[in-house]
């Protein structure tokens, strides 16, 4: 298939089940806490971005590639994805391992969350599960590096499985984007730097930018420094084939293009009373940014949608519960920003 004939987004990589429990307090060891409410939701970058894109624009084809167990959790994730209109033909199921899951324990008094993660099928995901000849999408979003044992390791002639997958996508004329997770900075560099030559873009936070570039991007108080971030982003883009790099934090986002253009866009202000949870906001930001780029919007307009989608996502306790259409997200963000003044 010619690159010009491609349309849609492929959201691939991490698929996990979030088992959410709200407790009355966080207990000491060997003490008891009462569970006030429970929920289960899909999680992981593969799931979150796929669902967010379908909510932004239900007419845009979305396909996913991932691995879950042949169990109740895997069935739940696959059925929910299909109900959202996602093509799940490459959301594979196996019976030799259980679906990856995360126990998310939320303290009702403090709002703080604690995570217990079981990697399960994530460790068995490999480049063999990706067949891009069966994909008609224009853009691949891939993650999460550092959380998949097989993908993180050397694969045939490639430095790791992520590189193998990105190279295969590029060979089919598919544009590529990578999502990281904020693990140890040295591990980020070891796994992600070999991927850079195979990327068209990357959307990361300030910690991940610092890890990838090897440069300090924050002031002593921990706040992101705009000039340092621009310098770090430019150094990464200049040594790659990427068309752009975006670094985001709660206050703003910075985009640097291959031609050297720099865009700095402040986040929308949102009244704290509207915020239920920040979980999934990073995926929502990426969904807005990639949607804009898929539709050939300007970088500036794409950043605006990315911020709006992230702002809209703050209204739900789960990762994807309050993302709406492109028009609705932009309208909400504008309205919320006015009310927050």
Coordinates of N, CA and C in Angstrom, one line a residue, residues 67-276:
X67 N -1.0 -7.8 23.1 CA -1.1 -9.2 23.6 C -1.8 -9.3 25.0
X68 N -2.9 -10.1 25.1 CA -3.6 -10.3 26.3 C -3.7 -11.8 26.5
X69 N -4.2 -12.2 27.7 CA -4.4 -13.6 28.0 C -5.7 -14.1 27.5
X70 N -5.8 -15.4 27.4 CA -7.1 -16.1 27.0 C -7.8 -16.3 28.3
X71 N -8.2 -15.2 28.9 CA -8.9 -15.3 30.2 C -9.9 -14.2 30.3
X72 N -10.6 -14.1 31.5 CA -11.7 -13.1 31.6 C -11.2 -11.7 31.4
X73 N -10.0 -11.4 31.9 CA -9.5 -10.0 31.7 C -9.2 -9.7 30.3
X74 N -8.6 -10.7 29.6 CA -8.3 -10.5 28.1 C -9.6 -10.4 27.3
X75 N -10.6 -11.2 27.6 CA -11.9 -11.1 27.0 C -12.5 -9.7 27.2
X76 N -12.4 -9.2 28.4 CA -13.0 -7.9 28.8 C -12.4 -6.8 28.0
X77 N -11.0 -6.8 27.9 CA -10.3 -5.8 27.2 C -10.6 -5.8 25.7
X78 N -10.7 -7.0 25.1 CA -10.9 -7.2 23.7 C -12.3 -6.8 23.3
X79 N -13.3 -7.1 24.2 CA -14.7 -6.8 23.9 C -14.9 -5.3 24.0
X80 N -14.3 -4.7 25.0 CA -14.5 -3.2 25.2 C -13.8 -2.5 24.0
X81 N -12.7 -3.0 23.6 CA -12.1 -2.3 22.4 C -12.9 -2.4 21.2
X82 N -13.5 -3.6 20.9 CA -14.3 -3.8 19.8 C -15.6 -2.9 19.8
X83 N -16.1 -2.8 21.0 CA -17.3 -1.9 21.2 C -17.0 -0.5 21.0
X84 N -15.7 -0.1 21.1 CA -15.3 1.3 20.9 C -15.1 1.6 19.4
X85 N -15.2 0.5 18.6 CA -14.9 0.6 17.2 C -13.5 0.4 16.7
X86 N -12.7 -0.1 17.7 CA -11.3 -0.4 17.4 C -11.1 -1.7 16.6
X87 N -10.3 -1.8 15.6 CA -10.0 -3.0 14.9 C -9.1 -3.9 15.8
X88 N -9.6 -5.0 16.3 CA -8.8 -5.8 17.3 C -8.3 -7.1 16.6
X89 N -8.2 -7.1 15.3 CA -7.7 -8.4 14.6 C -6.3 -8.7 15.0
X90 N -5.5 -7.8 15.5 CA -4.1 -8.1 16.0 C -4.0 -7.8 17.5
X91 N -5.1 -7.8 18.2 CA -5.0 -7.9 19.7 C -5.0 -9.4 20.0
X92 N -3.9 -10.0 20.1 CA -3.7 -11.4 20.2 C -4.0 -11.9 21.6
X93 N -4.5 -13.1 21.7 CA -4.7 -13.8 23.0 C -4.0 -15.1 23.1
X94 N -3.3 -15.3 24.2 CA -2.6 -16.6 24.4 C -3.0 -17.2 25.8
X95 N -2.8 -18.5 25.9 CA -3.3 -19.2 27.1 C -2.2 -19.6 28.0
X96 N -1.0 -19.2 27.7 CA 0.2 -19.7 28.6 C 0.5 -18.6 29.7
X97 N -0.2 -17.5 29.7 CA 0.1 -16.5 30.7 C -1.2 -15.6 30.8
X98 N -1.3 -15.1 32.0 CA -2.5 -14.3 32.2 C -2.3 -12.8 31.8
X99 N -3.4 -12.1 31.6 CA -3.4 -10.8 31.1 C -2.7 -9.9 32.1
X100 N -1.9 -9.0 31.6 CA -1.2 -8.0 32.5 C -2.3 -7.2 33.2
X101 N -2.0 -6.9 34.5 CA -3.0 -6.1 35.3 C -2.3 -5.2 36.3
X102 N -3.0 -4.2 36.7 CA -2.5 -3.3 37.7 C -3.5 -3.1 38.8
X103 N -3.2 -3.3 40.0 CA -4.1 -3.0 41.2 C -3.8 -1.5 41.5
X104 N -4.8 -0.7 41.4 CA -4.7 0.7 41.7 C -5.5 1.0 43.0
X105 N -4.8 1.3 44.0 CA -5.4 1.5 45.3 C -5.4 3.0 45.6
X106 N -6.7 3.6 45.8 CA -6.8 5.0 46.0 C -7.3 5.2 47.4
X107 N -6.6 6.1 48.1 CA -6.9 6.5 49.5 C -8.0 7.6 49.4
X108 N -9.2 7.3 50.0 CA -10.3 8.3 49.9 C -10.0 9.6 50.6
X109 N -9.1 9.5 51.6 CA -8.8 10.7 52.4 C -7.8 11.6 51.8
X110 N -6.8 11.1 51.1 CA -5.8 11.9 50.5 C -5.8 12.0 49.0
X111 N -6.5 11.1 48.4 CA -6.6 11.1 46.9 C -5.3 10.4 46.3
X112 N -4.4 10.0 47.1 CA -3.1 9.4 46.6 C -3.4 8.0 46.1
X113 N -2.7 7.6 45.1 CA -2.9 6.3 44.5 C -1.6 5.5 44.6
X114 N -1.7 4.2 44.8 CA -0.6 3.3 44.9 C -0.8 2.1 43.9
X115 N 0.2 1.7 43.2 CA 0.1 0.8 42.1 C 0.8 -0.5 42.3
X116 N 0.2 -1.6 42.1 CA 0.9 -2.9 42.1 C 0.6 -3.6 40.7
X117 N 1.7 -3.8 40.0 CA 1.6 -4.2 38.6 C 2.1 -5.6 38.4
X118 N 1.3 -6.4 37.6 CA 1.7 -7.7 37.2 C 1.9 -7.7 35.7
X119 N 3.1 -7.9 35.2 CA 3.4 -7.7 33.8 C 2.8 -8.8 32.9
X120 N 2.7 -10.0 33.4 CA 2.0 -11.1 32.6 C 2.3 -11.1 31.1
X121 N 1.2 -11.0 30.3 CA 1.4 -11.1 28.9 C 2.3 -10.0 28.3
X122 N 2.4 -8.9 29.0 CA 3.3 -7.9 28.4 C 4.7 -8.4 28.2
X123 N 5.2 -9.3 29.1 CA 6.5 -9.8 28.9 C 6.7 -10.7 27.7
X124 N 5.6 -11.2 27.2 CA 5.7 -12.1 26.0 C 5.4 -11.4 24.7
X125 N 5.0 -10.2 24.7 CA 4.8 -9.5 23.5 C 6.1 -9.4 22.7
X126 N 6.1 -9.7 21.4 CA 7.3 -9.7 20.6 C 7.0 -9.1 19.2
X127 N 8.1 -8.8 18.4 CA 7.9 -8.3 17.1 C 7.1 -9.3 16.2
X128 N 7.0 -10.6 16.6 CA 6.3 -11.5 15.8 C 4.8 -11.3 15.8
X129 N 4.3 -10.5 16.8 CA 2.9 -10.2 16.9 C 2.5 -9.1 16.1
X130 N 3.4 -8.4 15.4 CA 3.1 -7.2 14.6 C 3.2 -7.6 13.1
X131 N 2.1 -7.4 12.4 CA 2.1 -7.6 10.9 C 1.5 -6.4 10.3
X132 N 2.4 -5.5 9.8 CA 2.0 -4.3 9.2 C 1.5 -4.4 7.8
X133 N 1.7 -5.5 7.2 CA 1.1 -5.8 5.9 C -0.4 -5.8 6.0
X134 N -0.9 -6.1 7.2 CA -2.4 -6.2 7.4 C -2.9 -4.9 8.0
X135 N -2.1 -3.8 8.0 CA -2.5 -2.5 8.5 C -2.6 -1.5 7.4
X136 N -3.7 -0.7 7.5 CA -3.8 0.4 6.5 C -3.6 1.7 7.1
X137 N -3.3 1.8 8.4 CA -3.1 3.0 9.1 C -1.9 3.8 8.6
X138 N -1.9 5.1 8.8 CA -0.9 6.0 8.4 C 0.2 6.2 9.5
X139 N -0.2 6.1 10.7 CA 0.7 6.5 11.8 C 0.6 5.4 12.9
X140 N 1.8 5.0 13.4 CA 1.9 4.0 14.5 C 2.3 4.7 15.8
X141 N 1.6 4.5 16.8 CA 1.9 5.0 18.2 C 2.3 3.7 19.0
X142 N 3.5 3.7 19.5 CA 4.1 2.5 20.1 C 4.6 2.7 21.5
X143 N 4.3 1.9 22.5 CA 4.8 2.0 23.9 C 4.4 0.8 24.7
X144 N 4.9 0.5 25.8 CA 5.7 1.4 26.6 C 7.1 0.7 26.8
X145 N 8.1 1.4 26.5 CA 9.5 0.8 26.6 C 9.8 0.6 28.1
X146 N 10.5 -0.5 28.4 CA 10.9 -0.8 29.8 C 9.9 -1.6 30.5
X147 N 8.7 -1.9 30.0 CA 7.7 -2.7 30.7 C 7.4 -4.0 30.0
X148 N 8.2 -4.4 29.0 CA 8.0 -5.6 28.2 C 9.3 -6.4 28.1
X149 N 9.4 -7.5 28.8 CA 10.7 -8.2 28.8 C 11.3 -8.6 27.5
X150 N 10.5 -9.2 26.6 CA 10.9 -9.6 25.3 C 11.2 -8.4 24.4
X151 N 10.3 -7.4 24.4 CA 10.5 -6.3 23.5 C 11.8 -5.5 23.9
X152 N 12.0 -5.4 25.2 CA 13.2 -4.6 25.7 C 14.5 -5.3 25.4
X153 N 14.5 -6.6 25.1 CA 15.8 -7.3 24.9 C 16.2 -7.3 23.4
X154 N 17.4 -7.7 23.1 CA 17.9 -7.8 21.8 C 17.0 -8.8 21.0
X155 N 16.7 -8.4 19.7 CA 15.8 -9.2 18.8 C 16.5 -9.4 17.5
X156 N 17.0 -10.6 17.2 CA 17.7 -10.9 16.0 C 18.8 -9.9 15.7
X157 N 18.8 -9.2 14.6 CA 19.9 -8.3 14.3 C 19.7 -6.9 14.9
X158 N 18.5 -6.7 15.6 CA 18.2 -5.4 16.1 C 18.6 -5.3 17.6
X159 N 18.8 -4.0 18.0 CA 19.2 -3.8 19.4 C 18.2 -4.2 20.4
X160 N 16.9 -4.1 20.0 CA 15.8 -4.6 20.8 C 14.6 -4.7 20.0
X161 N 13.5 -5.3 20.6 CA 12.3 -5.6 19.8 C 11.6 -4.3 19.3
X162 N 11.7 -3.2 20.1 CA 11.1 -2.0 19.7 C 11.7 -1.4 18.4
X163 N 13.0 -1.6 18.2 CA 13.6 -1.1 17.0 C 13.2 -2.0 15.8
X164 N 13.0 -3.3 16.1 CA 12.6 -4.2 15.0 C 11.2 -3.8 14.5
X165 N 10.3 -3.5 15.5 CA 8.9 -3.1 15.1 C 8.9 -1.8 14.4
X166 N 9.6 -0.8 14.8 CA 9.7 0.5 14.2 C 10.3 0.4 12.8
X167 N 11.3 -0.4 12.6 CA 11.9 -0.6 11.3 C 10.9 -1.3 10.3
X168 N 10.1 -2.3 10.8 CA 9.1 -2.9 10.0 C 8.0 -2.0 9.6
X169 N 7.6 -1.1 10.5 CA 6.6 -0.1 10.2 C 7.1 0.9 9.1
X170 N 8.3 1.4 9.3 CA 8.9 2.3 8.4 C 9.0 1.7 7.0
X171 N 9.3 0.4 6.9 CA 9.4 -0.3 5.6 C 8.1 -0.4 4.9
X172 N 7.0 -0.2 5.6 CA 5.7 -0.2 5.0 C 5.1 1.2 4.7
X173 N 6.0 2.2 5.0 CA 5.6 3.5 4.7 C 4.7 4.1 5.8
X174 N 4.8 3.6 7.0 CA 4.0 4.0 8.2 C 4.8 5.0 9.0
X175 N 4.3 6.2 9.3 CA 4.9 7.1 10.2 C 4.9 6.6 11.6
X176 N 6.0 6.9 12.4 CA 6.1 6.3 13.7 C 6.2 7.3 14.8
X177 N 5.6 7.0 16.0 CA 5.7 7.8 17.2 C 5.9 6.8 18.3
X178 N 6.7 7.3 19.3 CA 7.0 6.4 20.4 C 6.6 7.1 21.7
X179 N 6.1 6.2 22.7 CA 5.7 6.7 24.0 C 6.6 6.0 25.0
X180 N 7.2 6.8 25.9 CA 8.0 6.2 27.0 C 7.3 6.2 28.3
X181 N 7.9 5.6 29.3 CA 7.4 5.6 30.7 C 8.6 6.1 31.6
X182 N 8.2 6.8 32.6 CA 9.3 7.4 33.4 C 9.9 6.4 34.4
X183 N 10.7 5.6 33.8 CA 11.5 4.6 34.6 C 12.9 5.2 34.8
X184 N 13.9 4.4 35.3 CA 15.2 4.8 35.5 C 15.8 5.4 34.2
X185 N 16.4 6.6 34.3 CA 16.9 7.3 33.2 C 17.9 6.6 32.3
X186 N 18.8 5.8 33.0 CA 19.8 5.0 32.2 C 19.1 3.9 31.4
X187 N 18.0 3.3 32.0 CA 17.3 2.3 31.2 C 16.6 2.9 30.0
X188 N 16.0 4.1 30.2 CA 15.4 4.8 29.1 C 16.3 5.0 28.0
X189 N 17.5 5.5 28.3 CA 18.5 5.7 27.2 C 18.9 4.4 26.6
X190 N 19.1 3.4 27.3 CA 19.6 2.1 26.7 C 18.6 1.5 25.7
X191 N 17.3 1.7 26.1 CA 16.3 1.1 25.2 C 15.8 2.0 24.1
X192 N 15.6 3.3 24.5 CA 15.0 4.2 23.5 C 16.0 4.9 22.5
X193 N 17.2 5.1 22.9 CA 18.1 5.8 21.9 C 18.3 5.0 20.6
X194 N 18.4 3.7 20.7 CA 18.5 2.9 19.4 C 17.2 3.1 18.5
X195 N 16.1 3.5 19.1 CA 14.9 3.7 18.3 C 14.8 5.0 17.6
X196 N 15.6 6.0 18.0 CA 15.6 7.3 17.4 C 15.7 7.4 15.9
X197 N 16.6 6.6 15.3 CA 16.7 6.7 13.8 C 15.4 6.2 13.1
X198 N 14.5 5.5 13.8 CA 13.3 5.0 13.1 C 12.1 5.7 13.5
X199 N 12.2 6.9 14.1 CA 11.1 7.7 14.5 C 10.8 8.9 13.7
X200 N 9.5 9.2 13.5 CA 9.1 10.4 12.8 C 8.7 11.5 13.8
X201 N 8.4 11.0 15.1 CA 8.1 12.0 16.1 C 8.2 11.3 17.5
X202 N 8.3 12.1 18.5 CA 8.2 11.5 19.9 C 7.5 12.6 20.8
X203 N 6.6 12.1 21.7 CA 5.9 12.9 22.6 C 6.2 12.5 24.0
X204 N 6.9 13.3 24.8 CA 7.5 12.8 26.1 C 7.3 13.9 27.1
X205 N 7.5 13.6 28.4 CA 7.5 14.6 29.4 C 8.9 15.1 29.7
X206 N 9.0 16.0 30.6 CA 10.3 16.7 30.9 C 11.3 15.7 31.5
X207 N 10.9 14.8 32.3 CA 11.8 13.8 32.8 C 12.4 12.9 31.7
X208 N 11.5 12.5 30.8 CA 12.0 11.6 29.7 C 12.9 12.4 28.7
X209 N 12.6 13.6 28.5 CA 13.5 14.5 27.7 C 14.9 14.5 28.3
X210 N 14.9 14.8 29.6 CA 16.2 14.8 30.3 C 17.0 13.5 30.2
X211 N 16.2 12.4 30.3 CA 16.9 11.1 30.3 C 17.4 10.8 28.9
X212 N 16.6 11.1 27.8 CA 17.0 10.8 26.4 C 18.2 11.7 26.0
X213 N 18.1 13.0 26.4 CA 19.1 14.0 25.9 C 20.4 13.9 26.7
X214 N 20.3 13.4 28.0 CA 21.4 13.5 28.9 C 21.6 14.9 29.4
X215 N 20.7 15.8 29.3 CA 20.8 17.2 29.7 C 19.8 17.5 30.8
X216 N 20.2 18.4 31.6 CA 19.2 18.9 32.7 C 18.3 19.9 32.0
X217 N 17.0 19.7 32.3 CA 15.9 20.5 31.7 C 15.1 21.2 32.7
X218 N 15.4 21.0 34.0 CA 14.6 21.6 35.1 C 15.5 22.5 36.0
X219 N 14.8 23.4 36.6 CA 15.5 24.3 37.6 C 15.7 23.5 38.9
X220 N 16.4 24.1 39.9 CA 16.6 23.4 41.1 C 15.3 23.1 41.9
X221 N 14.3 23.9 41.6 CA 13.0 23.7 42.3 C 12.1 22.6 41.6
X222 N 12.7 22.0 40.6 CA 12.0 21.0 39.9 C 11.1 21.4 38.7
X223 N 10.9 22.8 38.6 CA 10.1 23.3 37.5 C 10.9 23.2 36.1
X224 N 10.2 22.9 35.1 CA 10.8 22.7 33.8 C 11.3 24.1 33.3
X225 N 12.5 24.1 32.8 CA 13.1 25.4 32.2 C 12.9 25.4 30.7
X226 N 12.2 26.4 30.2 CA 11.9 26.4 28.8 C 13.1 26.4 27.9
X227 N 14.0 27.2 28.2 CA 15.2 27.4 27.3 C 16.1 26.1 27.3
X228 N 16.2 25.5 28.5 CA 17.0 24.3 28.6 C 16.3 23.1 27.9
X229 N 14.9 23.1 27.9 CA 14.2 22.1 27.3 C 14.2 22.2 25.8
X230 N 14.2 23.5 25.3 CA 14.3 23.7 23.8 C 15.7 23.2 23.3
X231 N 16.7 23.6 24.1 CA 18.1 23.1 23.7 C 18.2 21.6 23.7
X232 N 17.6 20.9 24.7 CA 17.7 19.5 24.7 C 16.9 18.9 23.6
X233 N 15.7 19.4 23.3 CA 14.9 18.9 22.2 C 15.6 19.1 20.9
X234 N 16.2 20.3 20.7 CA 16.8 20.5 19.4 C 18.0 19.6 19.2
X235 N 18.7 19.2 20.3 CA 19.8 18.3 20.1 C 19.4 16.9 19.7
X236 N 18.2 16.5 20.2 CA 17.7 15.2 19.8 C 17.2 15.2 18.4
X237 N 16.4 16.2 18.0 CA 15.9 16.3 16.7 C 17.0 16.4 15.6
X238 N 18.0 17.2 15.9 CA 19.1 17.4 15.0 C 19.9 16.2 14.6
X239 N 19.8 15.2 15.5 CA 20.6 13.9 15.3 C 19.6 12.8 14.9
X240 N 18.5 13.1 14.3 CA 17.5 12.1 14.0 C 16.8 12.5 12.7
X241 N 15.9 11.6 12.3 CA 15.0 11.9 11.1 C 13.6 12.3 11.5
X242 N 13.5 12.7 12.8 CA 12.2 13.1 13.3 C 11.7 14.4 12.7
X243 N 10.4 14.5 12.4 CA 9.9 15.8 11.9 C 9.6 16.7 13.1
X244 N 9.3 16.2 14.3 CA 9.1 17.0 15.4 C 9.2 16.2 16.7
X245 N 9.4 16.9 17.8 CA 9.5 16.4 19.1 C 8.6 17.3 20.0
X246 N 7.8 16.7 20.9 CA 7.0 17.5 21.8 C 7.4 17.1 23.2
X247 N 7.6 18.0 24.1 CA 7.7 17.7 25.5 C 6.6 18.5 26.3
X248 N 5.9 17.7 27.1 CA 4.8 18.3 27.8 C 5.0 18.2 29.3
X249 N 4.4 19.1 30.0 CA 4.3 19.1 31.5 C 3.0 19.7 31.9
X250 N 2.6 19.7 33.1 CA 1.3 20.3 33.4 C 1.1 21.8 33.0
X251 N 2.1 22.5 33.0 CA 2.0 24.0 32.7 C 2.0 24.3 31.3
X252 N 2.7 23.6 30.4 CA 2.9 24.0 29.0 C 3.4 22.8 28.2
X253 N 3.5 23.0 26.9 CA 4.1 22.1 26.0 C 5.1 22.8 25.1
X254 N 6.1 22.2 24.7 CA 7.1 22.7 23.8 C 7.3 21.8 22.6
X255 N 7.2 22.3 21.4 CA 7.4 21.5 20.2 C 8.6 22.1 19.4
X256 N 9.5 21.2 19.0 CA 10.6 21.6 18.1 C 10.5 20.8 16.9
X257 N 10.6 21.4 15.7 CA 10.5 20.8 14.4 C 11.9 20.5 13.8
X258 N 12.0 19.7 12.8 CA 13.2 19.4 12.1 C 13.8 20.7 11.5
X259 N 13.0 21.6 11.1 CA 13.4 22.8 10.5 C 13.9 23.9 11.5
X260 N 13.8 23.5 12.8 CA 14.3 24.4 13.8 C 13.2 25.3 14.4
X261 N 12.0 25.2 13.9 CA 10.9 26.0 14.5 C 10.6 25.6 15.9
X262 N 10.3 26.5 16.8 CA 9.9 26.2 18.2 C 8.6 26.8 18.5
X263 N 7.7 26.0 19.1 CA 6.4 26.4 19.6 C 6.3 26.1 21.1
X264 N 5.8 27.1 21.8 CA 5.6 27.0 23.2 C 4.1 27.3 23.5
X265 N 3.4 26.4 24.0 CA 2.0 26.6 24.2 C 1.6 26.3 25.7
X266 N 1.0 27.3 26.3 CA 0.6 27.1 27.7 C -0.6 26.2 27.8
X267 N -0.7 25.4 28.9 CA -1.9 24.6 29.1 C -3.1 25.4 29.4
X268 N -4.3 24.8 29.1 CA -5.5 25.5 29.5 C -5.7 25.5 31.1
X269 N -6.1 26.6 31.6 CA -6.4 26.6 33.0 C -7.7 25.9 33.3
X270 N -7.7 25.1 34.3 CA -9.0 24.3 34.7 C -9.2 24.5 36.2
X271 N -10.4 24.9 36.5 CA -10.8 25.0 38.0 C -10.5 23.7 38.7
X272 N -9.8 23.7 39.8 CA -9.5 22.4 40.5 C -10.7 21.6 40.9
X273 N -11.8 22.3 41.0 CA -13.0 21.5 41.4 C -13.5 20.6 40.3
X274 N -13.0 20.9 39.0 CA -13.4 20.0 37.9 C -12.5 18.8 37.8
X275 N -11.4 18.8 38.5 CA -10.4 17.7 38.3 C -10.8 16.5 39.2
X276 N -11.0 15.4 38.6 CA -11.2 14.1 39.3 C -9.9 13.3 39.4

